[in-house]
Tab-separated table of C-alpha atoms in Angstrom:
chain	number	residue	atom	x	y	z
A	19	UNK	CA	0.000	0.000	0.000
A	20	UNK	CA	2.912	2.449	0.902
A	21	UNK	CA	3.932	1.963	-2.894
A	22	UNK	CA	0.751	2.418	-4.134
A	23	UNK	CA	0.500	5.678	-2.568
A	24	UNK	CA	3.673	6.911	-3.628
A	25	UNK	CA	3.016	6.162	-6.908
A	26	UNK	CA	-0.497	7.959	-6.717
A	27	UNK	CA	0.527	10.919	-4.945
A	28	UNK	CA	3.482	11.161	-7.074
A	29	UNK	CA	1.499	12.011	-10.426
A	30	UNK	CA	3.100	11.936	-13.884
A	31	UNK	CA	6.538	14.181	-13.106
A	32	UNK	CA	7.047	15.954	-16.240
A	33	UNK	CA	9.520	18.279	-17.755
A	34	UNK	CA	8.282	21.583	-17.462
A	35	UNK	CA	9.971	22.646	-20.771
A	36	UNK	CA	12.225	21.103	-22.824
A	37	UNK	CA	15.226	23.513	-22.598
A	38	UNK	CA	14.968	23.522	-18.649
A	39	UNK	CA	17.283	21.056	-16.979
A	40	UNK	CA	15.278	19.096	-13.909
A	41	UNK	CA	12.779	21.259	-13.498
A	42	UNK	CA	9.531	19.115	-12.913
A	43	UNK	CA	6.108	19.863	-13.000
A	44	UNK	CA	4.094	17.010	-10.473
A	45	UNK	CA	0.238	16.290	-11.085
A	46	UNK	CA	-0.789	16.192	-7.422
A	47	UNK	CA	-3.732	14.307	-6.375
A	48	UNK	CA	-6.691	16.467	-5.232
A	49	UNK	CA	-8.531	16.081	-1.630
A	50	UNK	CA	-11.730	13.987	-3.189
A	51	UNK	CA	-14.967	13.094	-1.404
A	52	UNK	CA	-16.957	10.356	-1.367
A	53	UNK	CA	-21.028	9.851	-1.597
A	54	UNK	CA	-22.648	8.563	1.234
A	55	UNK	CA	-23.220	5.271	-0.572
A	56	UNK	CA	-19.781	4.550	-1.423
A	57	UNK	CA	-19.351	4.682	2.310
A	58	UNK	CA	-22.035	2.582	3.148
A	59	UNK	CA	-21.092	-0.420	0.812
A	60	UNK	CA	-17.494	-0.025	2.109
A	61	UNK	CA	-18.253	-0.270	5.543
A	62	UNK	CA	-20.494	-3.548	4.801
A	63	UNK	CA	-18.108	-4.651	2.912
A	64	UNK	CA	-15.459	-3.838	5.934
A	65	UNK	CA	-18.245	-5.880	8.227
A	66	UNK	CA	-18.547	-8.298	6.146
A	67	UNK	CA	-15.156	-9.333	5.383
A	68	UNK	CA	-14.375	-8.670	8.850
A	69	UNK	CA	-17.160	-11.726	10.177
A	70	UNK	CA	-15.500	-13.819	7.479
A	71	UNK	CA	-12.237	-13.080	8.402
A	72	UNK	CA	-13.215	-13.356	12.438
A	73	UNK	CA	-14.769	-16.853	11.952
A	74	UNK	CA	-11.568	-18.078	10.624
A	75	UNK	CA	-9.074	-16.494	13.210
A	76	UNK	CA	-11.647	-18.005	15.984
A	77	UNK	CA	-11.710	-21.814	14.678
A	78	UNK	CA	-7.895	-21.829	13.870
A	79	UNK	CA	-6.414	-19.894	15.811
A	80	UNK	CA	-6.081	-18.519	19.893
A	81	UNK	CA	-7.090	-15.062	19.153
A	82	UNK	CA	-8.216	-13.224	21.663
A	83	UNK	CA	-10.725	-10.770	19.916
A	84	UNK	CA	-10.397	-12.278	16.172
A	85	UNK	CA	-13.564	-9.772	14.995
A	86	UNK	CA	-12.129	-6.977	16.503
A	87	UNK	CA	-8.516	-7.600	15.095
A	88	UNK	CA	-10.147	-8.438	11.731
A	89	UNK	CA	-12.040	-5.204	11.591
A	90	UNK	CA	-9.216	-3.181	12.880
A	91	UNK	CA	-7.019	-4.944	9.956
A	92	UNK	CA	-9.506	-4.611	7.068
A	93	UNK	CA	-10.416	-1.363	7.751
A	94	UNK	CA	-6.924	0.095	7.725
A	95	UNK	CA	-6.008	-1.857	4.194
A	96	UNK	CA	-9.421	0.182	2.784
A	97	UNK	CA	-8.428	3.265	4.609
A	98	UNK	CA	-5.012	3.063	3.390
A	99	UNK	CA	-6.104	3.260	-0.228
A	100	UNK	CA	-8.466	6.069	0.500
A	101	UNK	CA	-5.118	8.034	2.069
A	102	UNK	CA	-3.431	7.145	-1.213
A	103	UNK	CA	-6.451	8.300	-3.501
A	104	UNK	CA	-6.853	11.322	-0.674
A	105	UNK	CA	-10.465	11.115	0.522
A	106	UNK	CA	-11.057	13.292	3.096
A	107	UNK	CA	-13.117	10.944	5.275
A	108	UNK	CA	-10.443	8.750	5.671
A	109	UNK	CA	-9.323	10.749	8.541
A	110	UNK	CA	-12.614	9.711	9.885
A	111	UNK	CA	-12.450	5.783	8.876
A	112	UNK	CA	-9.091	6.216	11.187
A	113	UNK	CA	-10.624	7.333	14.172
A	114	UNK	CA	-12.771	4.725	14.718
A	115	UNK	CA	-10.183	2.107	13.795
A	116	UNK	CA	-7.684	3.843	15.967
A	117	UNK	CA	-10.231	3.664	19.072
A	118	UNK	CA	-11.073	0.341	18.393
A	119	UNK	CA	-7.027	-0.600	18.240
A	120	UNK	CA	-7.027	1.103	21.734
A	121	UNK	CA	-9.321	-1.465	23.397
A	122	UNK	CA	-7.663	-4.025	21.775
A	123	UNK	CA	-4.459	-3.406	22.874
A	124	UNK	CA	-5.385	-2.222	26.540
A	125	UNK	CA	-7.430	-5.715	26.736
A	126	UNK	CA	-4.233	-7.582	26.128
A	127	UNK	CA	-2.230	-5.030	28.478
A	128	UNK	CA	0.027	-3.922	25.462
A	129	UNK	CA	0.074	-0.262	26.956
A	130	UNK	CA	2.677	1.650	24.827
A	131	UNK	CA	0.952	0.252	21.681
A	132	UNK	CA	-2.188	1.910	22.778
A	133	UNK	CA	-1.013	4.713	23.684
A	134	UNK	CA	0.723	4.675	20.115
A	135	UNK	CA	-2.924	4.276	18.875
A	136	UNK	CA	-3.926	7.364	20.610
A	137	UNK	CA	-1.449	9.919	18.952
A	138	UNK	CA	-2.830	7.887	15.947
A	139	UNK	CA	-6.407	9.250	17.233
A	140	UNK	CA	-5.048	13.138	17.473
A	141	UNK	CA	-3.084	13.075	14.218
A	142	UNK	CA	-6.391	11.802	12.619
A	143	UNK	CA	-8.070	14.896	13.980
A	144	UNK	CA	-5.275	16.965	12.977
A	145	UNK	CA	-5.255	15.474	9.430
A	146	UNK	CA	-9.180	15.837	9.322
A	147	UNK	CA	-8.824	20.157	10.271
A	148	UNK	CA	-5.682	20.257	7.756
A	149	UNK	CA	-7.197	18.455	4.571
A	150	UNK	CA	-11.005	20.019	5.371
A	151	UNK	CA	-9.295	23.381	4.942
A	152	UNK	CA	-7.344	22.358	2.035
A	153	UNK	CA	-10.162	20.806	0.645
A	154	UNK	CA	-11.866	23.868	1.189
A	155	UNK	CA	-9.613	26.131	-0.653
A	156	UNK	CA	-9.301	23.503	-3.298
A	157	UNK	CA	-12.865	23.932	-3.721
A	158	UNK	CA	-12.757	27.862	-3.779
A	159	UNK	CA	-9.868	27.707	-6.682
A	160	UNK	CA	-11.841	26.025	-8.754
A	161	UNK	CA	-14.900	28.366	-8.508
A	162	UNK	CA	-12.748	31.587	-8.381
A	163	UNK	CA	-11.047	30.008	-12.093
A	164	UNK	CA	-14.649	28.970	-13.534
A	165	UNK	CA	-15.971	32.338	-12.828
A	166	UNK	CA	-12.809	33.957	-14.492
């Protein structure tokens, strides 16, 4: 996934002319939403996946909380691709995976990993102010240029 997102966020680099010597011109990738839909069928599909997942980890293996861990797994692999494709409500899909991470790792007295988990929580509220105001101004941009 880290690739994946490097790739992404990294864009097409391009010369920016052809007499200028490394001089690039990167295609960023824009702060995107999602429709409330999209989020629905991903978080069923997080669920279900999750149960699937769950079931397995319970009959095969000594896992203490093998739903929990499975939803805390699957749902940061999907919200890892929404970082890389730079949906704003991924910041969101974090904080509840983050809080859930927290129990988990409390329950099975791993105490510096859950704290860990709860900078995770602030920087997702930090990341969720920075990219709404980005988004924000992204958003003004483009009506400021179609109005021009």
């Amino acid at each position: 996934m880290a690739i994946y997102g490097w790739w992404v966020w990294r864009g097409n680099a391009q010369p920016a002319k052809k007499n200028v010597e490394k001089t690039l011109v990167i295609n960023t990738v824009e702060i995107k939403t999602w429709s409330l839909s999209r989020h629905a069928l991903i978080i069923i599909g997080v669920v279900l996946v999750s149960l699937a997942t769950g079931y397995g980890l319970e009959k095969n293996t000594s896992a203490a909380l093998p739903y929990l861990d499975s939803f805390t797994t699957w749902g940061a692999v999907i919200t890892t691709y929404m970082v890389a494709q730079k949906v704003l409500e991924n910041w969101l899909y974090w904080l509840v995976i983050d809080t859930v991470a927290i129990y988990l790792y409390i329950d099975r007295e791993i105490y510096l990993t859950a704290l860990l988990m709860a900078v995770y929580v602030v920087l997702a509220v930090l990341g969720w102010f920075m990219w709404l105001k980005e988004y924000r101004q992204q958003n003004e941009n483009y009506s400021i240029h179609a109005a021009a």
